[in-house]
mmCIF file of N, CA and C in Angstrom:
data_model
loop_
_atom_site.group_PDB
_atom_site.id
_atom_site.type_symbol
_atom_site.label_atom_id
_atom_site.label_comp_id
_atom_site.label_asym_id
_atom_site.label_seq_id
_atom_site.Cartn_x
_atom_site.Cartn_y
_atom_site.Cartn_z
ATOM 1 N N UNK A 1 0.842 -1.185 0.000
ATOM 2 C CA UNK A 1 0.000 0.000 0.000
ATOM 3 C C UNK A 1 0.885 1.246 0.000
ATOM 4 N N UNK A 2 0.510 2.255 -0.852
ATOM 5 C CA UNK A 2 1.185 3.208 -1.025
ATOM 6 C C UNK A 2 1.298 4.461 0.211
ATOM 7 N N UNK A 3 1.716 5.109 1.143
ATOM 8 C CA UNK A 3 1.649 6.271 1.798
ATOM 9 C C UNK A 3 0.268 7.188 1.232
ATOM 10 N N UNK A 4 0.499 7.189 0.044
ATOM 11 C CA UNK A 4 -0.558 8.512 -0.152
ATOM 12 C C UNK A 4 -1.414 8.154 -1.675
ATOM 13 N N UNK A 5 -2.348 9.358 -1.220
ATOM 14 C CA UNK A 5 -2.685 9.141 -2.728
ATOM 15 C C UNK A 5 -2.458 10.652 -3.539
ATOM 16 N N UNK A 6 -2.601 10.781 -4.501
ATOM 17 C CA UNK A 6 -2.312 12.104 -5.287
ATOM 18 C C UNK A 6 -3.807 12.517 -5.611
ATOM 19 N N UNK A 7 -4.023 14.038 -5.305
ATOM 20 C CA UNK A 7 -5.647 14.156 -5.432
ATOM 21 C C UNK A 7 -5.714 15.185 -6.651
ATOM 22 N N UNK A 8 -4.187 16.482 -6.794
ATOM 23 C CA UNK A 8 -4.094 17.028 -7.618
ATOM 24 C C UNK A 8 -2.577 17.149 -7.903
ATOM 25 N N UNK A 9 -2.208 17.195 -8.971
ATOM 26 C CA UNK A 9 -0.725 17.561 -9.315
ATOM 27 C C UNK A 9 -0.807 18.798 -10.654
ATOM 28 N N UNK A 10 0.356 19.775 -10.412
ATOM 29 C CA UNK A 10 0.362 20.437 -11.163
ATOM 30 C C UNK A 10 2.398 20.979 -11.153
ATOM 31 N N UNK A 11 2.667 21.140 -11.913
ATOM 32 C CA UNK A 11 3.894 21.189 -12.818
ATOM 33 C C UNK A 11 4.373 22.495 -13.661
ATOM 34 N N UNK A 12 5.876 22.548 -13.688
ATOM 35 C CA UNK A 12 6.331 23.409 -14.439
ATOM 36 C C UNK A 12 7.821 23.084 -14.273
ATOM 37 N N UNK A 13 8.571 23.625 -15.227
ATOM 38 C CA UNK A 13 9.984 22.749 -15.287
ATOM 39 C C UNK A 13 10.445 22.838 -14.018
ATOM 40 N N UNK A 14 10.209 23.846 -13.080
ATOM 41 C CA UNK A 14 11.057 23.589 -12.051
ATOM 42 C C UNK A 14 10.047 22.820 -10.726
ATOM 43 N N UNK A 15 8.953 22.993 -10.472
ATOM 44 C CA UNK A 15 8.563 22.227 -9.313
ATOM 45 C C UNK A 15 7.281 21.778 -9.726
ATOM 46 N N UNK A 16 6.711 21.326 -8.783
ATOM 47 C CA UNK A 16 5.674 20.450 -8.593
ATOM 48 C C UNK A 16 4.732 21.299 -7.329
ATOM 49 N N UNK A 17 3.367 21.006 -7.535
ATOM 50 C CA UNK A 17 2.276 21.469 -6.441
ATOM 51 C C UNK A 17 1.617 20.276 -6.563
ATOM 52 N N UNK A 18 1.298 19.588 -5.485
ATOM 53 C CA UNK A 18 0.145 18.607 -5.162
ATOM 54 C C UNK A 18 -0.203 18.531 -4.432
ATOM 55 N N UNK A 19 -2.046 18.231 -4.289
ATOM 56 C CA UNK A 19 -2.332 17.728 -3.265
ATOM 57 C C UNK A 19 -2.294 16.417 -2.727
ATOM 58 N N UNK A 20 -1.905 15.862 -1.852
ATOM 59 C CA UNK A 20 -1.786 14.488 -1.589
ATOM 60 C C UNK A 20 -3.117 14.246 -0.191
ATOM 61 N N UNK A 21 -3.290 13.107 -0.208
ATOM 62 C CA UNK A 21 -4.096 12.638 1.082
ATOM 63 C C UNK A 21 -3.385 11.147 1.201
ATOM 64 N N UNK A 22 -2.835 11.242 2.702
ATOM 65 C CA UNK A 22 -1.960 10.429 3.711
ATOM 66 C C UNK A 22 -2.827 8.994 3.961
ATOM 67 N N UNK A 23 -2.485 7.879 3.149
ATOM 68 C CA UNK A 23 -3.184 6.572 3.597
ATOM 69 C C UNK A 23 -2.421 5.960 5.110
ATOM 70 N N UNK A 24 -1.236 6.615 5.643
ATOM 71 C CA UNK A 24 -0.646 5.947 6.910
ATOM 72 C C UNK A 24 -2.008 6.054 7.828
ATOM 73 N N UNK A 25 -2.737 7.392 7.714
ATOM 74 C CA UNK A 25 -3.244 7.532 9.131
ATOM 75 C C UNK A 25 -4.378 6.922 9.295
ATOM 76 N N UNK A 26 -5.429 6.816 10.395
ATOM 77 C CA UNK A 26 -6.497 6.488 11.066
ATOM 78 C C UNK A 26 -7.548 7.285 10.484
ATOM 79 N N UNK A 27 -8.635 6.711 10.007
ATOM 80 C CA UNK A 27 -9.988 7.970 9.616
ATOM 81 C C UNK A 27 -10.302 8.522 10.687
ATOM 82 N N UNK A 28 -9.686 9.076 12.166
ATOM 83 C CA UNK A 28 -9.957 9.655 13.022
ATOM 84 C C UNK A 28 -8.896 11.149 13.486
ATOM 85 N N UNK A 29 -8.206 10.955 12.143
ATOM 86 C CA UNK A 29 -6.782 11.629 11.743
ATOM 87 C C UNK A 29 -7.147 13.212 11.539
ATOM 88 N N UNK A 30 -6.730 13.894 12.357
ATOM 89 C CA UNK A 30 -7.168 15.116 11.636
ATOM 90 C C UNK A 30 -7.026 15.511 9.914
ATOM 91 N N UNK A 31 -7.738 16.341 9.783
ATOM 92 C CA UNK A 31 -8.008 16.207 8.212
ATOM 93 C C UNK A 31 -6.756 17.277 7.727
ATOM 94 N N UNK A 32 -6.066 18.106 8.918
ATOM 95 C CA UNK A 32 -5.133 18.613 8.249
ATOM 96 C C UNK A 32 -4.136 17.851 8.394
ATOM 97 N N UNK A 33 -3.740 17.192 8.880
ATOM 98 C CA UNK A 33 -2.525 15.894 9.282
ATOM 99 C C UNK A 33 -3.275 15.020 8.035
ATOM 100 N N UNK A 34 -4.202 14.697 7.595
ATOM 101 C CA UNK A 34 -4.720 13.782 6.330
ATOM 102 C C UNK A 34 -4.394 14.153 4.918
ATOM 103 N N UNK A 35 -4.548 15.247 4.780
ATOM 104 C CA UNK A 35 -4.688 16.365 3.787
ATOM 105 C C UNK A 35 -3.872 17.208 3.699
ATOM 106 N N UNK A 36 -2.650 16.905 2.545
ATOM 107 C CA UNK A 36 -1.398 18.510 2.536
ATOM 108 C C UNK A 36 -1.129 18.343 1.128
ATOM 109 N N UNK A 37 -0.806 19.928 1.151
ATOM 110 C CA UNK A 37 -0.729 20.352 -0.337
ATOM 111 C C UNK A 37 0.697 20.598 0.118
ATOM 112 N N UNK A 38 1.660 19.729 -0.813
ATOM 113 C CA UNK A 38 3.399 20.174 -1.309
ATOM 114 C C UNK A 38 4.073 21.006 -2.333
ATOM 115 N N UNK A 39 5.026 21.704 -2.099
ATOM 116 C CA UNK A 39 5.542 21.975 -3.091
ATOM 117 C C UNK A 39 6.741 21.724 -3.556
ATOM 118 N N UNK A 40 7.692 20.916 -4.493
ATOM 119 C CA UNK A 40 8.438 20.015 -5.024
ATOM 120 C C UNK A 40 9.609 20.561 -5.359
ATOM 121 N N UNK A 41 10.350 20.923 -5.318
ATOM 122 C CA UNK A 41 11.586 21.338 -5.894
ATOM 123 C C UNK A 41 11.788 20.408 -7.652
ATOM 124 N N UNK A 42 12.292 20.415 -8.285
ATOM 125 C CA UNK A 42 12.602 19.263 -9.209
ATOM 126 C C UNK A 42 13.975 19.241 -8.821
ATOM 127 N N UNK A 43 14.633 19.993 -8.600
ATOM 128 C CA UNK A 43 16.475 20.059 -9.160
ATOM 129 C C UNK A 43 16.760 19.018 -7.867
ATOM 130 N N UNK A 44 16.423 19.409 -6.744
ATOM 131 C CA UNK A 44 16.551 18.799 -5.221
ATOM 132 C C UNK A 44 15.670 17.727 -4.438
ATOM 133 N N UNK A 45 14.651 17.409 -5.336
ATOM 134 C CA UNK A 45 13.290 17.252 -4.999
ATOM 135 C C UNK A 45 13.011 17.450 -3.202
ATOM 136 N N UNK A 46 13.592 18.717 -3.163
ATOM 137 C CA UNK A 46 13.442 19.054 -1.666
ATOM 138 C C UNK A 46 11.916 19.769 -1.800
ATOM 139 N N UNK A 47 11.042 19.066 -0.107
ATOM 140 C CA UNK A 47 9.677 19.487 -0.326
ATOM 141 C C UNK A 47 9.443 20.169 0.683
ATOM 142 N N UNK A 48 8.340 21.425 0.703
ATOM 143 C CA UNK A 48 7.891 22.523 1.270
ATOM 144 C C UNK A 48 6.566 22.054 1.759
ATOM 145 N N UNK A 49 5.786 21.831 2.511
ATOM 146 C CA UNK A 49 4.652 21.801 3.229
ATOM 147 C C UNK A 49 3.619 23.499 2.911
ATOM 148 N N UNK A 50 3.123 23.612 2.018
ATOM 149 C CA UNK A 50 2.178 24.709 1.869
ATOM 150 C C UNK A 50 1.175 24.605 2.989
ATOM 151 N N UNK A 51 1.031 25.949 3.578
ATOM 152 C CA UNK A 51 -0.045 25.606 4.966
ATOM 153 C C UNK A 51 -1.626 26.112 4.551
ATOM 154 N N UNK A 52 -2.472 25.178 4.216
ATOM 155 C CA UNK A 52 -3.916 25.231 3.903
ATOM 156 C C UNK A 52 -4.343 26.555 4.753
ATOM 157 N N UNK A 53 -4.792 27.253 3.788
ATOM 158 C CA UNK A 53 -5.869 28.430 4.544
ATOM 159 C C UNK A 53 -7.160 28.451 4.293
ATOM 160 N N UNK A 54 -7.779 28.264 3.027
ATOM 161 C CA UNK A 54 -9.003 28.280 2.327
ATOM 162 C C UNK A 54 -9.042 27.672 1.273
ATOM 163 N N UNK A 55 -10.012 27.537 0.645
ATOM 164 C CA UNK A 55 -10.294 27.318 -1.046
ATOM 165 C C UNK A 55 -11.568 27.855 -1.362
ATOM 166 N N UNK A 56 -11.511 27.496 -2.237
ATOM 167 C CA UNK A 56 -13.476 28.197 -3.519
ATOM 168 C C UNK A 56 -12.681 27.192 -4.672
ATOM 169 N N UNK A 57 -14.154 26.956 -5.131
ATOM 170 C CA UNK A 57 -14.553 26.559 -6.120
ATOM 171 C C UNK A 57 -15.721 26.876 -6.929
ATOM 172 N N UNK A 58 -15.339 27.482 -8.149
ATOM 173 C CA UNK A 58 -16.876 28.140 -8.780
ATOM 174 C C UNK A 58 -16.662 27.426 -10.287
ATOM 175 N N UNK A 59 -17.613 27.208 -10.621
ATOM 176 C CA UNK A 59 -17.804 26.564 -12.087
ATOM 177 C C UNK A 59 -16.637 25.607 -11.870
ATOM 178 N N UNK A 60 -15.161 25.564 -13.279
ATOM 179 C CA UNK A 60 -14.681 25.328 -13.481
ATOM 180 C C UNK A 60 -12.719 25.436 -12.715
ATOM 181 N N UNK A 61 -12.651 26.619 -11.571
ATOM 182 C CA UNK A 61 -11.695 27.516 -11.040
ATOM 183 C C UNK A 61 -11.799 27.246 -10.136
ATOM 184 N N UNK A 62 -10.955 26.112 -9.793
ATOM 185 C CA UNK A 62 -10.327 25.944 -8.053
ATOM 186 C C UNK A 62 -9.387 27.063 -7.656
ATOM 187 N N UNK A 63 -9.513 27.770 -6.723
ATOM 188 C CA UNK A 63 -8.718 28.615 -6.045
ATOM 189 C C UNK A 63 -8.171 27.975 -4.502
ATOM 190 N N UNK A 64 -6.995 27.836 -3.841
ATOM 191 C CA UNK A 64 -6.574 27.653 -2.992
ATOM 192 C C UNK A 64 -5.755 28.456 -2.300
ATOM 193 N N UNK A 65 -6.036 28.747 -0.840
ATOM 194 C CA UNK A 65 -5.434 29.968 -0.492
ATOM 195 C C UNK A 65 -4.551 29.593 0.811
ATOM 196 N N UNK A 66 -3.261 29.874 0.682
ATOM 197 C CA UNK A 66 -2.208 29.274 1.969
ATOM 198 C C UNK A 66 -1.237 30.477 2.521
ATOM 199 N N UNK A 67 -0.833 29.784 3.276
ATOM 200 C CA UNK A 67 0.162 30.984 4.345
ATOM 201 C C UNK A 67 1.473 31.244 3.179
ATOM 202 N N UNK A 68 1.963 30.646 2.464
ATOM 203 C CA UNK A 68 3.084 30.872 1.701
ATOM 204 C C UNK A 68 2.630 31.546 0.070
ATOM 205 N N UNK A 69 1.078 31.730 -0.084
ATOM 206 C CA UNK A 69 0.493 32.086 -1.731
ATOM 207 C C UNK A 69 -0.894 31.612 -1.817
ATOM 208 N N UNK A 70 -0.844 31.515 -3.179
ATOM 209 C CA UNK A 70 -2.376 31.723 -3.475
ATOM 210 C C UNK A 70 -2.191 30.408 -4.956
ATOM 211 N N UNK A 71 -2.930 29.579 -5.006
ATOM 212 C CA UNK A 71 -2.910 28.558 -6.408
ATOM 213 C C UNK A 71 -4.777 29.117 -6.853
ATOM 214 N N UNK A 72 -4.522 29.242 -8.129
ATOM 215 C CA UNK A 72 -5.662 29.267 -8.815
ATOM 216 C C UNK A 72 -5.349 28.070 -10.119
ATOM 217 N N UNK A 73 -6.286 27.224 -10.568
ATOM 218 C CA UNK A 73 -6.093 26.019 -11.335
ATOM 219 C C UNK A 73 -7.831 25.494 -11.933
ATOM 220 N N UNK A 74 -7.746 24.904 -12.771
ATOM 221 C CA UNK A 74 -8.835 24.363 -14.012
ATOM 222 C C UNK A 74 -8.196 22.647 -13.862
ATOM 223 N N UNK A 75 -8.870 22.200 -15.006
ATOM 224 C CA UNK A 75 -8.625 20.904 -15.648
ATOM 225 C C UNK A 75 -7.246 21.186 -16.628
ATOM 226 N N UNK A 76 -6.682 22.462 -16.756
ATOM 227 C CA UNK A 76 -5.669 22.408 -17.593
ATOM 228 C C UNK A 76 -4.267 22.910 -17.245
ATOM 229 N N UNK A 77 -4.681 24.065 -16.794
ATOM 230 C CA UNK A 77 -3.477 24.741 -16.125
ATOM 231 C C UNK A 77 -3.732 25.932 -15.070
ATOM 232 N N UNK A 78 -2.279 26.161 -14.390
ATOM 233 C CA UNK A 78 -3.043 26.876 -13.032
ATOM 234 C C UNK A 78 -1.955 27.974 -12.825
ATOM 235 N N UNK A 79 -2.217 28.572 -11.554
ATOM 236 C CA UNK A 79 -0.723 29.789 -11.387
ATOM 237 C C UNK A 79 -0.713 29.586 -9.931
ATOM 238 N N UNK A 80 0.596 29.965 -9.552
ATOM 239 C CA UNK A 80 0.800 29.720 -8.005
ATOM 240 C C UNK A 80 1.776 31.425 -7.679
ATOM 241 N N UNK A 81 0.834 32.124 -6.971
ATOM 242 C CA UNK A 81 1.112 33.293 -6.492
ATOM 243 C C UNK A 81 2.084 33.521 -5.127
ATOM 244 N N UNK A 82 3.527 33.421 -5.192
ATOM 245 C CA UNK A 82 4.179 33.480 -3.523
ATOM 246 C C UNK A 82 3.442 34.856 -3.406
ATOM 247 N N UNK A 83 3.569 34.713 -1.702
ATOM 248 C CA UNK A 83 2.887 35.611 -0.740
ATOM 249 C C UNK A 83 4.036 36.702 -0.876
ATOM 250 N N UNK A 84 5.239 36.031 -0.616
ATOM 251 C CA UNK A 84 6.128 37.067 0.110
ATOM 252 C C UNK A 84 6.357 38.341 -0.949
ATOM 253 N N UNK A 85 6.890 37.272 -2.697
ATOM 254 C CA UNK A 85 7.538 38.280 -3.262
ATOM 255 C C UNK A 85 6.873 38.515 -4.237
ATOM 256 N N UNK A 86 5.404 37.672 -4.634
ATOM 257 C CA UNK A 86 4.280 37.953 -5.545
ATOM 258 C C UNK A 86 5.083 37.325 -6.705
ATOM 259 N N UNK A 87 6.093 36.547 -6.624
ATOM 260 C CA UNK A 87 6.321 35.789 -7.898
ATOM 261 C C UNK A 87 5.327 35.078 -8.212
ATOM 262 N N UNK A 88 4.990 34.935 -9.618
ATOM 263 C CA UNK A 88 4.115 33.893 -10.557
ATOM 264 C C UNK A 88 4.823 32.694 -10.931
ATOM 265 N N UNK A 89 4.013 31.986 -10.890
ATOM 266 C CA UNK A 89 4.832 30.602 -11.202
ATOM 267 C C UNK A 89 3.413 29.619 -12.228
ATOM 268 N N UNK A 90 3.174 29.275 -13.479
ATOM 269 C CA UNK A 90 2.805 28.899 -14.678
ATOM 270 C C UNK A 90 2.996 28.092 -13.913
ATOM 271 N N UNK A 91 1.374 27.134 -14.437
ATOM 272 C CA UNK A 91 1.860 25.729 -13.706
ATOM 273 C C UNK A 91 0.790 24.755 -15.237
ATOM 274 N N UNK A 92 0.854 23.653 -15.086
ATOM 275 C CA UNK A 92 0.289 22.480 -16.114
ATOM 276 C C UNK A 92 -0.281 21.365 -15.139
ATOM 277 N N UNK A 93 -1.805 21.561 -15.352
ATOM 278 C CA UNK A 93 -1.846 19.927 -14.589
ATOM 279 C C UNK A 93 -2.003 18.898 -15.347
ATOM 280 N N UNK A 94 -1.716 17.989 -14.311
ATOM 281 C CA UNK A 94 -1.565 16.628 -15.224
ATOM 282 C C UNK A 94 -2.778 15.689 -14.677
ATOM 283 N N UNK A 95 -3.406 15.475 -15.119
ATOM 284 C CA UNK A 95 -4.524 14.894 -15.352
ATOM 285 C C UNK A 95 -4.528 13.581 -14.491
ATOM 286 N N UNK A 96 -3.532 12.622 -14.865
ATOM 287 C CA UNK A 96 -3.647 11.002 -14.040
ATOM 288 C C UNK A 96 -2.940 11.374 -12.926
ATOM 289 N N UNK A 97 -2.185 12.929 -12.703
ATOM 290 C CA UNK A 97 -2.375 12.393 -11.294
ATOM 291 C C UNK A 97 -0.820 11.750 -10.780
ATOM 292 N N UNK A 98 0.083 11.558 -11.703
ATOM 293 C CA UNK A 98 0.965 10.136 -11.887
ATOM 294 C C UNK A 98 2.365 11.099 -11.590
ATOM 295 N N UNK A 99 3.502 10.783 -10.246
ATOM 296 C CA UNK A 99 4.167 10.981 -9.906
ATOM 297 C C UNK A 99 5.150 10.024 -10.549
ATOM 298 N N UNK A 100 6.408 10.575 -10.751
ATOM 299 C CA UNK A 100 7.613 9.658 -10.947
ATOM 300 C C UNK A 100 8.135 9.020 -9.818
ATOM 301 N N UNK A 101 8.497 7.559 -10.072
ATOM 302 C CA UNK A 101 9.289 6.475 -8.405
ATOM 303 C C UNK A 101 9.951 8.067 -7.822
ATOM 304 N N UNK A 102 11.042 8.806 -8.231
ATOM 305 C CA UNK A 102 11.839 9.402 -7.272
ATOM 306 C C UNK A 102 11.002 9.978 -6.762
ATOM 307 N N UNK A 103 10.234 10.420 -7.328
ATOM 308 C CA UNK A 103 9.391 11.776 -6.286
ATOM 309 C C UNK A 103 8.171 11.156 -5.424
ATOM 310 N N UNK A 104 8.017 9.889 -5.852
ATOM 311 C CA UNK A 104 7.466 9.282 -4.836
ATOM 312 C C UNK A 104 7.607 8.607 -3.678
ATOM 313 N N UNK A 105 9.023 8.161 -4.136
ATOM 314 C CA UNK A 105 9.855 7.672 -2.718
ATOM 315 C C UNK A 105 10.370 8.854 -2.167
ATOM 316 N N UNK A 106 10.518 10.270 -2.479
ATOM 317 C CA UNK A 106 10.501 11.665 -1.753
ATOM 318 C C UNK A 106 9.447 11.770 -0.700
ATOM 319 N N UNK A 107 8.562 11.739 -1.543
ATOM 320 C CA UNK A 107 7.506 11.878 -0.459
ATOM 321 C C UNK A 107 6.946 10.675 0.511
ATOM 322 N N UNK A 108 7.000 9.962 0.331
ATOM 323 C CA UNK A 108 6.998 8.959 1.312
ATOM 324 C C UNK A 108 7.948 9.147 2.571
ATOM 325 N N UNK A 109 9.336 9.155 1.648
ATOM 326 C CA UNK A 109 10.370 9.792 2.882
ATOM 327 C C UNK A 109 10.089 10.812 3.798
ATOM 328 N N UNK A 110 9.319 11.851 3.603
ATOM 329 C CA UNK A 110 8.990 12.991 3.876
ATOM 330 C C UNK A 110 7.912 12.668 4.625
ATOM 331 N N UNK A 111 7.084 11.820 4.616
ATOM 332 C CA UNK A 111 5.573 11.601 5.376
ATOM 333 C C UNK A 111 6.292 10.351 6.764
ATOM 334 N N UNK A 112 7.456 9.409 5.867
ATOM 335 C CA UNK A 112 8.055 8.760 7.360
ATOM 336 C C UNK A 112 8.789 10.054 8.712
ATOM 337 N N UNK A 113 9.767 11.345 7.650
ATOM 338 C CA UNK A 113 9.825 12.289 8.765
ATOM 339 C C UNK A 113 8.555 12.729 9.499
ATOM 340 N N UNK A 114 7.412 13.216 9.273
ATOM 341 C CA UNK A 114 6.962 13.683 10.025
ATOM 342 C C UNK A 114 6.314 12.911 11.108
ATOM 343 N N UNK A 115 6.008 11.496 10.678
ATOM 344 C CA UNK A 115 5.242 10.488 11.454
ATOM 345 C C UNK A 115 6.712 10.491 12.680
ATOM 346 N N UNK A 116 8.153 10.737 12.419
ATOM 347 C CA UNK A 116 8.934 11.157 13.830
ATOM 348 C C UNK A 116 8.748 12.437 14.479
ATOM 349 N N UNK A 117 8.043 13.254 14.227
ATOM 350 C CA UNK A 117 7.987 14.510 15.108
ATOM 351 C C UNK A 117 7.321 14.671 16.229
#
């Protein structure tokens, strides 16, 4: 059984945004300990924990709103707004969802750190 499942992924040459939901835990798991949106490095595949603030959804335009930016995203492609320095970051989603082994044994690694904290 895999750590997680992938609920959204979205892309651009240099990183990755996804949402993942955590199969380690208990359905009694808090839903923010269940539920985290990452952000991927590619060069390092070093990963960032984005901290959930809100979302909307209207028609077709998921918007997600966190302590580090702002993701707005479709069925096709999305933008990820940093907070600090208002950089834009072009993003592509990918549809299946489908992580590469390294970046999946990243994150796994990354979900065994926190299950030590």
């Amino acid at each position: 059984m895999s750590f997680f499942t992938c609920l959204y992924l979205l892309e651009n040459p240099d990183s990755y945004i996804l949402e993942i939901k955590r199969n380690d835990l208990d359905e009694n798991a808090a839903i923010s300990d269940k539920f985290r949106w990452l952000k991927i490095e590619k060069e390092n595949r070093q990963i960032n924990n984005l901290t959930f603030r809100s979302m909307d959804s209207a028609g077709d335009l998921e918007e997600r709103f966190f302590e580090e930016g702002y993701l707005k995203f479709d069925d096709k492609i999305g933008t990820f707004i940093e907070k600090f320095n208002s950089a834009q970051h072009p993003l592509v989603r990918v549809a299946d969802c489908e992580v590469s082994e390294i970046v999946e044994v990243a994150i796994e690694q990354y979900i065994l750190e926190l299950n030590q904290l």
